[in-house]
Amino acid sequence: MSFTPMIQQYLQIKQQYKDSILFFRMGDFYEMFFEDAVNASKLLEITLTARDGGAGKKVPMCGVPHHAAETYIARLISKGCKVAVCEQVEDPKEVKGLVKREVIRVITPGTVIEGQCLEDKQNNYLASVLGESGCFGLAYTDVSTGLFMFTEYTGENAVTEVMDEVFRLQPSEFLAPGSSSGFITNYLGQNKNAVITTIDEENYKYENCLKLIKDQFGADWVQEESVSLKLGVRAAGAILNYLLETQKRTLQQLAAPKVYFSNQYLKIDSSSRRNLELTKSIKDGTRWGTLIWVLDYTSTAMGGRLLKLWVEQPLVNVHEINMRLDAVEELSKNLLLRKRIKDYLKDVYDLERLASKVSYGTANARDLLALKKSFYLLPSIKMALVSCEAELIVKIEQSLDEMKDLMNILSRAIADEPPVSVRDGGIIRGGYHPEVDRLREASRSGKDWLARIESEEREKTGIKTLKVGYNKVFGYYIEVTKSNLNLVPEYYTRRQTLVNAERFITPQIKEYEELIMGAEDRLTQLEYDLFTELRQKVCAEVPMIQQLANKLAVLDVLISLAEAAQSLNYVRPLVNNSNRIIINEGRHPVVERVMGAGEFVPNEARLDRENRLILLTGPNMAGKSTYMRQVALITLMAQIGSFVPASSAEIGIVDQIFTRIGAADDLAGGRSTFMVEMSECTEIVKKATSESLIIMDEVGRGTSTYDGISIARALVEYIHNTIKARTLFSTHYHELTDLEELPGICNYTIDVREKDETIIFLRKVLPGKVDRSYGIQVAKLAGLPELVLSRAKNFLIELEENKTHNSHKKVISAGQDQKSCKNCSSKAIVEELSRIDPVRMTPMEALNRIASWKEKLENQHGIENKLLKDINIFSKN
Ligand SMILES: Nc1ncnc2c1ncn2[C@@H]1O[C@H](COP(=O)(O)OP(=O)(O)O)[C@@H](O)[C@H]1O
Ligand SMILES: [Mg+2]
């Protein structure tokens, strides 16, 4: 038994692309076979058929028309598949038997550049991570824009820092050497939508990587970093290798990998990032209700993406921040200028992604036209900026290239309304190329001739209804109705019979037909050639276009921030290194926006070295969480270079923001609320410095009251005495307010009034404390029935009378809680063990598995020990 030659060819190619769905070009279709066909037919909801595969065997098959392939590929990519596109690389007309086929590109979630798979205002990252003895190299790229970055993490927090960065990036595809499976599983626990591609260790070798990068980007590629950041270089090299292997082209759009360091930016760990809802809401992962949702007034896709980067990476350098603020201030004061530039920017296309399409050779005439239309606006934009004084804008104005040459050639060459396809002609504008004009003329005059033939033949034959027509199969013909057939002359040759008419040709018609068709064929070919030549020219300018795109993006973001500042009534913060945070009449940017202007009650905040910890008490629903997030967001906004929702603000730069907010269960991750809470606290305790801002919202809520109070108290003390970071700490345990004895701690509360057993929230933060929780009043507001409420009141009275517990005893029970958690993880391991089939594992896999269990247990231990230690230290104080 053997398969047909075609299926054999298929299998041979498929062998090299095992983890992709192979799109096998056959004529006008891409066909899929075997398992690919079964899977793809389900994912794409197309019919699964079968084909004779030779030796009497049926092979499962499904297919999609080639002209619609992009849509189908997009759908597969969005479901996390990879697609290997295999084309016929010989003209079937010119070969006997099997045509040669080759995979011309593998499209993967991290390498798509097609618009259908991409979000306008979001980068699409392919990331690569490499870990060795506790250090990590990280590189990432966005092939659709050309961005390519790398960095390295060392020191005791390296693992969590690299995870935090990966969390920020949310890559859609992830490359890693086979050996780092533990790290990846860990990451996957948090982020289910990235595709993981395991890379051969060989491709992570330093020498290979360095050579590859130099070959691609020139031998003088920054040498300092390449020596000092070997892991980063290796991660970048692996990416480059993967791109070259899958994309099979020169990747003109890719910038040389650029090094960056995490301390250039405000550090925000992943849970704080999630909690602060900067670009993604916790509830459903959308933009609605996030900081960027409030701030985004950008007009271009490039600006939208850059704003997201700025929001995700606030700065720490006072000078850089003030440069941005200067520009925002200038633009915010000049409404007319802003409006004028916005009007221009609205008509600028996504230059970065157009540039990528050009360098991929997939740009069509409409794409080049879009470039031309964008370039056309540059002189006006430049002109509008001339009067500006802010350094950042002046720099943009002075270095903005107007792309005149490219603009001119594109204007002369491309027709006003070219078709989508680049193979059908109609692309090149008249007057650009003499041969194009001549061929067009030939085809046009041929058509005129044919029109003349119609009237001549009518006269000659006396058939008044005689018509000259055209169809694809028979070409040009003369049509005569049945009733006139008797008048048809000798020299007509019959070609086709219809119900009411017959169609004929004449030698003369054939002659013109050849002229017209010949001209048209040559014309479309020539237009195609001229077009690709143009595309090549544009391709050579891709780096220029990218620089231009970047400048316009910065301009767009600055205008967007100015626009937000104006329409939302924000002020310029004073940004310095004072270690103070002083906010007058501050508002929460998102809550305010949702409520509507004027509804939100503004509040003060005052933190400095002396008064560095605000202990905020107040009943549920008073507004504690809102207030604390507001302080964090205002600080962060200032460091982005944005104006802030306040009447005035001074922000002494913070190096990190930590937020421990709310009780979000990480059920999927297998951790209870309390466990999540405590691991987040561990992170804070480990990483925070005296320059950080810490927000802790009701820590200890996840466990029993006395455990909770003890842990909260110990944490407050530790942060105050040892870390000395600026901190907002909310609690509904009013027992903690006696901590005020410590010099840097101030009690604040949110004002509420009680009226006829009902509670009224005034939302005003004031110095002072509450001595009760108002839980029952809040429950009443929520509509709990009177019967339940009065029972609750009785219980409360009883409880308050019996309150004689010893908190130290309870501290120990916190440890017991931990033990039950440890049991959870042992249980998980036992369960995993029972599912494993040792016979089907390689020794390496088994070793890895054991190592990951050990890690799990040790992590658990670490947290426990740390906690117990901390608790003991504090309770002794
Ligand atoms: N300053 C404010 N002005 C107006 N409404 C507020 C303010 N602060 C909070 N709120 C409203 O009160 C609700 C409860 O606030 P929240 O911060 O969750 O309270 P807590 O954390 O004290 O339970 C919020 O959903 C918000 O709508
Ligand atoms: Mg709250």
mmCIF file of C-alpha atoms in Angstrom, residues 161 163-170 262 265-282 290-291 308-314 629 633 636 657-660 680:
data_model
loop_
_atom_site.group_PDB
_atom_site.id
_atom_site.type_symbol
_atom_site.label_atom_id
_atom_site.label_comp_id
_atom_site.label_asym_id
_atom_site.label_seq_id
_atom_site.Cartn_x
_atom_site.Cartn_y
_atom_site.Cartn_z
ATOM 1 C CA GLU A 161 10.116 40.544 38.248
ATOM 2 C CA MET A 163 6.862 37.286 35.574
ATOM 3 C CA ASP A 164 5.544 40.779 36.268
ATOM 4 C CA GLU A 165 7.007 42.024 33.013
ATOM 5 C CA VAL A 166 5.559 39.117 31.070
ATOM 6 C CA PHE A 167 2.248 39.875 32.711
ATOM 7 C CA ARG A 168 2.482 43.471 31.504
ATOM 8 C CA LEU A 169 3.243 42.355 27.972
ATOM 9 C CA GLN A 170 0.529 39.716 27.760
ATOM 10 C CA SER A 262 13.269 47.605 34.608
ATOM 11 C CA TYR A 265 10.175 52.621 34.839
ATOM 12 C CA LEU A 266 7.840 52.660 37.785
ATOM 13 C CA LYS A 267 7.635 49.049 38.903
ATOM 14 C CA ILE A 268 4.178 47.625 39.268
ATOM 15 C CA ASP A 269 3.925 43.955 40.101
ATOM 16 C CA SER A 270 1.309 41.858 38.366
ATOM 17 C CA SER A 271 -1.306 41.795 41.101
ATOM 18 C CA SER A 272 -1.045 45.550 41.618
ATOM 19 C CA ARG A 273 -1.306 46.015 37.884
ATOM 20 C CA ARG A 274 -4.427 43.929 37.861
ATOM 21 C CA ASN A 275 -5.854 45.714 40.892
ATOM 22 C CA LEU A 276 -5.276 49.185 39.531
ATOM 23 C CA GLU A 277 -7.122 48.336 36.309
ATOM 24 C CA LEU A 278 -4.802 50.362 34.125
ATOM 25 C CA THR A 279 -5.692 48.942 30.735
ATOM 26 C CA LYS A 280 -7.821 45.921 31.495
ATOM 27 C CA SER A 281 -10.745 45.659 33.857
ATOM 28 C CA ILE A 282 -10.738 42.933 36.487
ATOM 29 C CA THR A 290 -9.968 51.382 33.169
ATOM 30 C CA LEU A 291 -7.532 54.254 33.412
ATOM 31 C CA LYS A 308 -1.022 52.115 26.359
ATOM 32 C CA LEU A 309 2.753 51.745 26.688
ATOM 33 C CA TRP A 310 3.012 54.999 28.616
ATOM 34 C CA VAL A 311 0.212 54.016 30.956
ATOM 35 C CA GLU A 312 1.781 50.624 31.517
ATOM 36 C CA GLN A 313 5.281 52.013 31.991
ATOM 37 C CA PRO A 314 5.175 55.260 33.968
ATOM 38 C CA ARG A 629 -6.859 53.705 44.653
ATOM 39 C CA LEU A 633 -3.761 56.382 40.360
ATOM 40 C CA LEU A 636 0.846 56.947 38.648
ATOM 41 C CA ILE A 657 3.464 50.962 43.601
ATOM 42 C CA PHE A 658 2.020 48.065 45.534
ATOM 43 C CA THR A 659 -1.638 47.497 45.984
ATOM 44 C CA ARG A 660 -3.231 44.773 47.990
ATOM 45 C CA GLU A 680 0.739 39.478 47.921
#
